[in-house]
XYZ file of C-alpha atoms in Angstrom:
322
model
C 6.180 -17.438 20.747
C 9.927 -16.763 20.687
C 10.695 -19.507 18.098
C 7.958 -18.051 15.881
C 9.419 -14.535 16.171
C 12.933 -15.759 15.399
C 11.697 -17.758 12.416
C 9.782 -14.796 10.991
C 12.741 -12.475 11.572
C 15.082 -14.787 9.648
C 12.539 -15.191 6.848
C 12.077 -11.429 6.656
C 15.828 -10.816 6.439
C 16.094 -13.363 3.621
C 13.211 -11.780 1.722
C 14.683 -8.287 2.150
C 18.030 -9.512 0.862
C 16.487 -11.185 -2.195
C 14.311 -8.160 -2.986
C 17.272 -5.794 -2.694
C 19.426 -8.013 -4.944
C 16.769 -8.459 -7.651
C 15.746 -4.788 -7.556
C 19.332 -3.559 -7.769
C 20.069 -5.916 -10.654
C 16.962 -4.886 -12.615
C 17.567 -1.176 -12.090
C 21.240 -1.590 -12.947
C 20.362 -3.351 -16.213
C 18.205 -0.460 -17.401
C 19.729 1.307 -20.431
C 21.729 4.411 -19.580
C 22.625 5.867 -16.215
C 22.476 9.367 -14.670
C 25.890 10.296 -16.075
C 24.899 9.240 -19.608
C 21.702 11.244 -19.320
C 23.693 14.225 -18.106
C 26.131 13.887 -21.008
C 23.353 13.821 -23.620
C 21.867 17.042 -22.242
C 25.218 18.881 -21.915
C 27.241 19.067 -25.181
C 30.199 20.572 -23.320
C 30.868 17.375 -21.381
C 33.821 15.395 -22.709
C 34.388 11.654 -22.545
C 36.985 12.296 -19.828
C 34.371 14.144 -17.760
C 31.959 11.241 -18.182
C 34.604 8.696 -17.146
C 35.614 10.768 -14.120
C 32.020 11.208 -12.939
C 31.263 7.509 -13.394
C 34.339 6.602 -11.392
C 33.280 9.070 -8.689
C 29.808 7.505 -8.524
C 31.152 3.948 -8.812
C 29.238 3.360 -12.046
C 32.341 2.054 -13.834
C 32.448 -1.062 -11.640
C 30.650 -4.405 -12.249
C 27.091 -4.475 -10.999
C 27.796 -7.171 -8.408
C 30.585 -5.111 -6.872
C 28.362 -2.037 -6.807
C 25.596 -4.019 -5.126
C 27.991 -5.353 -2.470
C 29.178 -1.836 -1.602
C 25.564 -0.665 -1.408
C 24.566 -3.610 0.828
C 27.455 -3.080 3.263
C 26.644 0.620 3.544
C 22.897 -0.066 3.911
C 23.478 -2.493 6.788
C 25.352 0.329 8.538
C 22.432 2.713 7.978
C 23.911 4.598 5.016
C 21.524 4.430 2.048
C 23.432 6.897 -0.086
C 22.412 10.138 -1.779
C 19.564 10.718 -4.160
C 20.914 11.715 -7.560
C 17.661 13.476 -8.456
C 17.266 15.540 -5.275
C 20.930 15.887 -4.155
C 20.019 14.883 -0.598
C 20.356 11.710 1.483
C 17.845 9.156 0.223
C 16.153 8.810 3.617
C 15.621 12.592 3.833
C 13.776 12.476 0.510
C 11.800 9.360 1.385
C 10.472 10.240 4.851
C 8.194 13.128 3.749
C 6.782 10.924 0.975
C 6.152 8.117 3.490
C 4.231 10.477 5.759
C 2.186 11.841 2.849
C 1.279 8.321 1.753
C 0.350 7.256 5.285
C -2.007 10.224 5.522
C -3.579 9.585 2.123
C -3.781 5.795 1.773
C -4.051 5.118 5.504
C -7.057 7.401 5.923
C -8.692 5.978 2.798
C -8.158 2.396 4.023
C -9.658 3.097 7.457
C -12.687 4.873 5.956
C -13.259 2.129 3.398
C -13.276 -0.564 6.101
C -15.601 1.452 8.344
C -18.027 1.712 5.441
C -17.499 -1.636 3.694
C -17.890 -3.929 6.718
C -21.398 -2.694 7.736
C -22.477 -2.489 4.087
C -21.273 -6.036 3.398
C -23.022 -7.348 6.507
C -26.293 -5.682 5.506
C -26.056 -7.139 1.991
C -25.476 -10.635 3.409
C -28.311 -10.397 5.941
C -30.676 -9.015 3.269
C -29.571 -11.656 0.739
C -31.551 -11.565 -2.537
C -33.549 -8.522 -1.444
C -33.585 -5.173 -3.247
C -31.059 -3.895 -0.686
C -28.632 -6.686 -1.600
C -29.141 -6.082 -5.323
C -28.617 -2.331 -4.920
C -25.426 -2.763 -2.897
C -24.079 -5.368 -5.327
C -24.868 -3.193 -8.340
C -23.248 -0.147 -6.724
C -20.163 -2.189 -5.833
C -19.961 -3.493 -9.421
C -19.988 0.073 -10.722
C -17.397 1.081 -8.118
C -14.715 -1.493 -8.900
C -15.365 -1.158 -12.650
C -14.623 2.568 -12.566
C -11.092 3.535 -13.704
C -9.170 5.317 -10.961
C -7.990 8.139 -13.232
C -11.527 8.810 -14.545
C -13.016 8.983 -11.042
C -10.242 11.332 -9.902
C -10.762 13.619 -12.894
C -14.548 13.671 -12.378
C -14.117 14.621 -8.724
C -11.823 17.467 -9.735
C -14.215 18.602 -12.468
C -17.287 18.626 -10.213
C -16.010 19.648 -6.784
C -13.029 21.779 -7.730
C -13.668 23.317 -11.138
C -17.475 23.593 -11.125
C -18.366 24.017 -7.448
C -15.008 25.280 -6.184
C -15.388 23.515 -2.846
C -12.008 21.791 -2.700
C -8.570 22.367 -4.270
C -7.702 20.288 -7.329
C -4.327 19.054 -6.049
C -1.297 19.527 -3.852
C -0.906 19.073 -0.108
C -1.597 22.576 1.120
C 1.857 22.938 2.678
C 2.674 25.776 0.302
C -0.341 27.667 1.697
C 0.976 27.756 5.238
C 0.640 24.115 6.274
C -2.429 24.736 8.449
C -4.192 21.503 9.482
C -7.541 22.540 8.036
C -5.900 23.576 4.776
C -4.132 20.220 4.434
C -7.347 18.420 5.349
C -9.138 20.277 2.578
C -6.527 19.083 0.081
C -7.009 15.501 1.310
C -10.754 15.337 0.715
C -10.793 14.601 -3.023
C -7.911 12.083 -3.229
C -9.126 10.251 -0.115
C -12.658 10.150 -1.538
C -11.347 8.725 -4.804
C -9.419 5.922 -3.091
C -12.210 5.220 -0.593
C -14.882 4.778 -3.267
C -12.753 2.256 -5.134
C -11.816 0.363 -1.952
C -15.342 0.237 -0.538
C -16.586 -1.417 -3.723
C -14.170 -4.351 -3.504
C -14.159 -4.685 0.295
C -17.959 -4.696 0.612
C -18.269 -7.466 -1.972
C -15.677 -9.514 -0.111
C -17.388 -9.002 3.265
C -20.731 -9.961 1.729
C -19.285 -13.167 0.274
C -17.553 -14.286 3.465
C -20.597 -13.481 5.607
C -22.882 -15.483 3.293
C -20.544 -18.449 3.509
C -20.388 -18.298 7.308
C -24.144 -17.827 7.725
C -24.701 -21.153 5.921
C -22.537 -23.106 8.393
C -24.036 -25.696 10.777
C -22.862 -23.932 13.938
C -24.869 -20.857 12.963
C -28.035 -22.952 12.664
C -27.167 -24.613 15.971
C -26.821 -21.242 17.703
C -30.151 -20.134 16.257
C -31.819 -23.382 17.362
C -30.549 -22.838 20.915
C -32.392 -19.521 21.013
C -29.497 -17.116 20.580
C -30.603 -13.657 19.519
C -30.048 -12.492 15.941
C -27.580 -9.864 17.155
C -25.529 -12.436 19.088
C -25.528 -14.887 16.175
C -24.528 -12.179 13.723
C -21.766 -10.452 15.686
C -20.566 -13.131 18.119
C -20.549 -16.148 15.821
C -20.799 -15.069 12.185
C -18.772 -11.864 12.053
C -15.911 -13.220 14.179
C -15.389 -16.142 11.788
C -15.963 -14.025 8.694
C -13.206 -11.671 9.846
C -10.545 -14.388 9.436
C -10.395 -14.196 5.607
C -11.018 -10.459 5.805
C -7.853 -10.116 7.888
C -5.914 -11.366 4.850
C -7.299 -8.525 2.747
C -6.525 -5.981 5.473
C -2.986 -7.386 5.761
C -2.511 -6.939 2.024
C -3.759 -3.362 2.368
C -1.171 -2.751 5.086
C 1.461 -4.325 2.897
C 0.692 -2.024 0.003
C 0.069 1.003 2.213
C 3.455 2.607 1.583
C 3.519 1.730 -2.104
C 1.064 4.547 -2.508
C -1.466 4.996 -5.286
C 0.449 6.116 -8.357
C -2.535 7.160 -10.493
C -4.320 9.034 -7.710
C -1.115 10.715 -6.532
C -0.286 11.780 -10.088
C -3.739 13.191 -10.879
C -3.957 15.104 -7.595
C -0.243 16.087 -7.591
C 0.178 14.385 -4.217
C 3.886 13.791 -3.401
C 3.600 10.267 -2.060
C 5.578 7.043 -2.283
C 4.055 5.780 -5.516
C 5.019 8.808 -7.560
C 8.396 9.159 -5.835
C 9.477 5.578 -6.584
C 8.226 5.846 -10.170
C 10.241 9.037 -10.713
C 13.296 7.463 -9.044
C 13.183 4.393 -11.304
C 12.641 6.439 -14.465
C 15.484 8.764 -13.435
C 17.867 5.898 -12.594
C 18.101 7.118 -9.008
C 19.317 3.771 -7.654
C 19.626 4.730 -3.991
C 16.202 6.327 -3.689
C 14.409 3.625 -5.675
C 16.026 0.820 -3.695
C 15.277 2.400 -0.338
C 11.652 2.912 -1.357
C 11.269 -0.683 -2.510
C 12.878 -1.959 0.691
C 10.478 0.091 2.833
C 7.507 -1.290 0.855
C 8.790 -4.860 1.255
C 9.285 -4.398 5.002
C 5.743 -3.032 5.317
C 4.330 -6.031 3.430
C 6.202 -8.416 5.755
C 4.927 -6.504 8.779
C 1.371 -6.752 7.444
C 1.695 -10.538 7.076
C 3.032 -10.823 10.622
C 0.103 -8.803 11.989
C -2.280 -11.046 10.039
C -0.765 -14.196 11.603
C -1.195 -12.768 15.092
C -4.770 -11.705 14.294
C -5.608 -15.231 13.058
C -4.548 -16.669 16.410
C -6.620 -14.102 18.298
C -9.759 -14.679 16.191
C -9.553 -18.484 16.111
C -8.262 -20.280 19.254
C -7.552 -23.395 17.148
C -4.756 -21.552 15.345
C -1.380 -21.661 17.099
C 1.599 -19.530 16.132
C 3.950 -22.336 17.096
C 2.098 -25.536 16.154
C -0.290 -24.434 13.398
C -3.986 -25.222 13.444
C -5.091 -27.960 15.750
C -7.680 -30.484 14.684
């Protein structure tokens, strides 16, 4: 186990380094910088003021030198200041991380709780009206644009019925738990509907494939009950590819949902990183991308451990045995 952990740790450090280098280079190559943008909006700024501010921010140095200074400081836990918010980058990022965890995390859990039973039912009732209905509903779900669904939810449940607020987090209204929960209903519903559609189709497909295997017919021939065959043999093996999808969901958890967050004015990671990149806020954008990359690596590690738990033939140190 220890060699596996050391190997994954070294791989993760290499990936984080490469992502930070590529991201910094791409952001640094974008036309203009915060000082140029400031100069275009303030006619009183002179060229000397621009040069002095760039020297103060280190923007007059080559991009490789700037990246090296950023990397050394980041290793020491100093991620710099956000140029858009005039605060340390981590102080800006942490509230957005928590907002995204609440939004996307809750939607992911709900979608799995709904999609797994629905997918199992569709597979068991293969080619029945239940299967056709579930498949048709899923087709409509993952064909629906995210922005259109979000707008329809606002139009029906906020504007017409007035049941739920159209956007925001509720913190401005006192931060009460029930108030914040009320603000979560519509964005979580929007993300859950879209996720259930794709997850249920995937569960249905993997369950159908497993139910056709020889060991399932062998278990049935030995007199095992339908419940035991379904949950002990079929579902356990069908969960192995599903773990990959869940791991990807964990990996993209902190990247947020840009469209949903924008429509519902939810201050999460997706919108924050987008604003940081568009505003040339190098420190904030880089820290956000590094957090997303680390989460994706953590999701892959959890998936590897889950594979070994679900299938005894899989070893974390020797691979799959024959």
